[in-house]
Short mmCIF file of C-alpha atoms in Angstrom, two decimals:
data_model
loop_
_atom_site.label_atom_id
_atom_site.label_comp_id
_atom_site.label_asym_id
_atom_site.label_seq_id
_atom_site.Cartn_x
_atom_site.Cartn_y
_atom_site.Cartn_z
CA ARG A 167 -19.82 76.03 127.50
CA LEU A 168 -20.73 76.88 123.90
CA VAL A 169 -20.14 73.42 122.44
CA SER A 170 -22.04 70.45 123.79
CA SER A 171 -21.11 66.80 123.25
CA ASP A 172 -24.76 65.81 122.94
CA ASP A 173 -27.74 67.32 121.18
CA ALA A 174 -28.93 69.21 124.26
CA PRO A 175 -29.33 72.93 123.64
CA VAL A 176 -26.66 75.16 125.13
CA PRO A 177 -28.28 77.41 127.74
CA SER A 178 -27.69 81.11 128.09
CA SER A 179 -25.76 82.27 131.13
CA ARG A 180 -25.30 85.56 132.93
CA GLY A 181 -22.42 86.60 130.65
CA ILE A 182 -23.36 84.87 127.39
CA GLN A 183 -26.70 85.05 125.61
CA VAL A 184 -27.21 82.10 123.27
CA GLY A 185 -29.75 82.37 120.49
CA ARG A 186 -30.54 84.19 117.30
CA THR A 187 -29.88 87.83 116.68
CA GLU A 188 -32.39 89.50 114.41
CA LEU A 189 -30.67 91.96 112.09
CA SER A 190 -32.68 94.82 110.73
CA GLU A 191 -32.42 97.81 108.43
CA ARG A 192 -32.39 100.28 111.32
CA GLU A 193 -32.18 103.91 110.32
CA LEU A 194 -28.94 105.32 111.62
CA GLY A 195 -26.35 107.90 110.74
CA GLY A 196 -28.46 110.81 109.54
CA PRO A 197 -28.93 112.25 106.07
CA ASP A 198 -26.49 112.34 103.22
CA ALA A 199 -23.48 114.54 103.86
CA THR A 200 -22.37 117.10 101.30
CA GLN A 201 -18.73 118.14 101.47
CA GLY A 202 -17.00 120.43 99.03
CA GLY A 203 -19.93 120.14 96.63
CA LEU A 204 -19.61 116.34 96.52
CA GLN A 205 -22.49 114.16 97.61
CA ARG A 206 -21.17 111.48 100.00
CA ARG A 207 -22.82 108.10 100.47
CA LYS A 208 -25.49 108.14 103.10
CA LEU A 209 -25.02 105.95 106.15
CA ALA A 210 -28.68 105.64 107.09
CA THR A 211 -28.85 101.86 107.33
CA VAL A 212 -26.63 98.95 108.25
CA ARG A 213 -26.33 97.98 104.59
CA ASP A 214 -25.33 101.54 103.66
CA ARG A 215 -22.47 101.45 106.14
CA ALA A 216 -21.31 98.00 105.01
CA ALA A 217 -21.45 99.20 101.39
CA VAL A 218 -19.18 102.15 102.22
CA VAL A 219 -16.67 99.80 103.88
CA HIS A 220 -16.84 97.50 100.83
CA ALA A 221 -16.20 100.43 98.46
CA CYS A 222 -13.22 101.57 100.55
CA PHE A 223 -11.73 98.08 100.49
CA ALA A 224 -12.32 97.78 96.73
CA ASP A 225 -10.44 101.05 96.18
CA PHE A 226 -7.62 99.79 98.39
CA VAL A 227 -7.30 96.53 96.42
CA ALA A 228 -7.35 98.48 93.13
CA GLY A 229 -4.50 100.72 94.31
CA ARG A 230 -6.63 103.86 94.60
CA GLY A 231 -5.86 104.36 98.27
CA LEU A 232 -8.05 103.81 101.29
CA GLY A 233 -10.94 106.15 102.12
CA VAL A 234 -10.01 106.71 105.75
CA ALA A 235 -12.38 109.69 106.03
CA ASP A 236 -15.30 107.51 104.87
CA LEU A 237 -14.32 104.79 107.33
CA GLU A 238 -14.22 107.41 110.09
CA ARG A 239 -17.77 108.38 109.12
CA VAL A 240 -18.82 104.75 109.52
CA ALA A 241 -17.19 104.62 112.97
CA ARG A 242 -18.98 107.85 113.91
CA ALA A 243 -22.33 106.42 112.76
CA LEU A 244 -21.69 103.30 114.85
CA LEU A 245 -20.90 105.42 117.90
CA GLY A 246 -24.09 107.39 117.36
CA GLY A 247 -26.00 104.14 117.12
CA VAL A 248 -24.55 102.86 120.40
CA GLU A 249 -25.44 106.13 122.11
CA ASP A 250 -29.05 105.72 120.91
CA ASP A 251 -29.21 102.02 121.80
CA PRO A 252 -26.41 100.56 123.95
CA ASP A 253 -26.81 97.00 122.66
CA PRO A 254 -24.13 96.64 119.93
CA LEU A 255 -25.85 93.52 118.56
CA HIS A 256 -28.48 95.85 117.12
CA LEU A 257 -25.82 97.41 114.90
CA LEU A 258 -24.62 94.22 113.19
CA ALA A 259 -24.77 93.94 109.42
CA PRO A 260 -26.27 90.76 107.95
CA TRP A 261 -24.41 88.34 105.71
CA ASP A 262 -24.41 89.65 102.16
CA THR A 263 -22.33 87.82 99.54
CA GLN A 264 -18.92 86.17 99.64
CA ASP A 265 -17.22 89.09 97.89
CA ARG A 266 -18.58 91.45 100.57
CA TRP A 267 -17.63 89.22 103.48
CA ALA A 268 -14.54 91.26 104.42
CA ALA A 269 -16.57 94.47 104.61
CA VAL A 270 -19.38 92.90 106.65
CA HIS A 271 -16.83 91.31 108.99
CA ALA A 272 -14.97 94.61 109.43
CA HIS A 273 -18.22 96.49 110.03
CA ASN A 274 -19.39 94.00 112.64
CA VAL A 275 -16.06 93.91 114.46
CA ALA A 276 -16.18 97.71 114.61
CA ALA A 277 -19.79 97.69 115.86
CA LEU A 278 -18.95 95.26 118.66
CA THR A 279 -15.75 97.13 119.50
CA VAL A 280 -17.47 100.51 119.75
CA GLY A 281 -20.35 98.98 121.70
CA VAL A 282 -18.16 97.23 124.26
CA ALA A 283 -15.88 100.28 124.60
CA ARG A 284 -18.83 102.60 125.22
CA LEU A 285 -20.33 100.22 127.77
CA ALA A 286 -16.92 100.16 129.50
CA GLY A 287 -16.97 103.95 129.78
CA VAL A 288 -14.42 104.78 127.08
CA SER A 289 -14.66 108.39 125.87
CA GLY A 290 -16.26 109.31 122.55
CA SER A 291 -13.04 110.21 120.74
CA ASP A 292 -11.29 107.05 121.91
CA CYS A 293 -14.36 105.04 120.84
CA LEU A 294 -14.04 106.52 117.36
CA ASP A 295 -10.38 105.47 117.21
CA LEU A 296 -11.32 101.97 118.37
CA GLY A 297 -14.10 101.84 115.78
CA LEU A 298 -11.62 102.73 113.04
CA ALA A 299 -9.27 100.06 114.44
CA GLY A 300 -12.10 97.54 114.20
CA LEU A 301 -12.78 98.49 110.60
CA LEU A 302 -9.12 98.19 109.63
CA HIS A 303 -8.03 95.33 111.89
CA ASP A 304 -7.86 92.82 109.02
CA VAL A 305 -7.19 95.15 106.10
CA ALA A 306 -4.39 92.95 104.73
CA ARG A 307 -6.78 90.03 104.20
CA VAL A 308 -8.59 91.93 101.45
CA VAL A 309 -5.48 91.65 99.26
CA LEU A 310 -4.70 87.99 100.03
CA PRO A 311 -5.36 85.68 97.06
CA ALA A 312 -8.85 84.17 97.17
CA GLU A 313 -7.46 80.64 96.85
CA VAL A 314 -5.46 81.14 100.06
CA LEU A 315 -8.50 82.38 101.96
CA GLU A 316 -10.67 79.52 100.69
CA LYS A 317 -8.21 76.77 101.69
CA ASP A 318 -8.17 77.85 105.34
CA LEU A 319 -6.60 74.89 107.20
CA GLU A 320 -5.20 73.12 104.11
CA LEU A 321 -2.52 75.65 103.23
CA SER A 322 0.86 74.76 101.72
CA GLY A 323 4.06 76.05 103.33
CA ASP A 324 4.26 79.27 101.31
CA GLU A 325 0.52 79.91 101.61
CA LEU A 326 0.67 79.37 105.36
CA GLU A 327 3.52 81.87 105.66
CA LEU A 328 1.49 84.37 103.63
CA MET A 329 -1.46 83.92 105.98
CA LEU A 330 0.68 84.13 109.12
CA ASP A 331 2.35 87.30 107.83
CA HIS A 332 -0.82 89.17 106.89
CA PRO A 333 -0.91 91.23 110.14
CA ARG A 334 2.55 92.58 109.32
CA ALA A 335 1.43 93.37 105.76
CA GLY A 336 -1.61 95.18 107.15
CA LEU A 337 0.55 97.27 109.46
CA GLU A 338 2.89 98.20 106.61
CA ALA A 339 -0.02 99.22 104.39
CA LEU A 340 -1.49 101.42 107.14
CA LEU A 341 1.89 103.00 107.89
CA ASP A 342 2.05 104.03 104.22
CA LEU A 343 -1.21 105.97 104.64
CA GLY A 344 0.35 108.45 107.03
CA GLN A 345 -1.27 109.65 110.23
CA LEU A 346 -3.64 107.17 111.82
CA PRO A 347 -4.40 106.74 115.51
CA GLU A 348 -1.74 104.54 117.12
CA VAL A 349 -4.35 102.05 118.30
CA VAL A 350 -5.32 101.35 114.67
CA LEU A 351 -1.75 100.31 113.87
CA ILE A 352 -1.41 98.19 117.00
CA VAL A 353 -4.69 96.37 116.39
CA ALA A 354 -3.83 95.66 112.73
CA PHE A 355 -0.52 94.12 113.83
CA GLU A 356 -1.67 92.27 116.96
CA HIS A 357 -5.21 91.10 116.21
CA HIS A 358 -4.10 87.44 116.02
CA LEU A 359 -1.97 87.55 119.17
CA ASP A 360 -3.28 85.83 122.27
CA PHE A 361 -3.20 87.34 125.75
CA ASN A 362 -0.15 85.21 126.62
CA GLY A 363 1.90 86.25 123.57
CA THR A 364 1.19 83.19 121.44
CA GLY A 365 -0.46 83.47 118.04
CA TYR A 366 0.95 85.38 115.12
CA PRO A 367 2.85 87.25 113.75
CA ARG A 368 5.67 85.59 115.63
#
């Protein structure tokens, strides 16, 4: 029970820990990588990784493509972090600014996904695919108009259709990129479906 009708604090239980999570600038991901003479952004801290995701999304919105290789590096850094410390909550990025919300959200979904998958015994390569799926699960939302995202539950008919169709738009955008793990495409399309088939896209 996470919501209480009175002011009594909600207690933790065996499966759910209630309370604050302290986010830190943990060193993670190793030194800068040099590839083909180009210096690549270092992924040493949580903020570094979120910044890489933000830059990839900004390129995508601007029509410059999506840096899948950089996103794979973020997923690899997250997997390395989980192998060093199995608690995925220690990998979460803190709130930054509204314009970076999508990147922080994607990073944190990927961190939790990789962490839970590793704890469940999923292999390293499959964890990397799941991490990439977490990073790209909501890629279509980065191109939705800001006014649609801000309205949330007060959307007009056309705006609501745009919101309900964003998983399909995300899938189409990822299909245009070429070869991606199948799980990435499935997650982008089905991340708003419920276990019983309700949700969207219809």
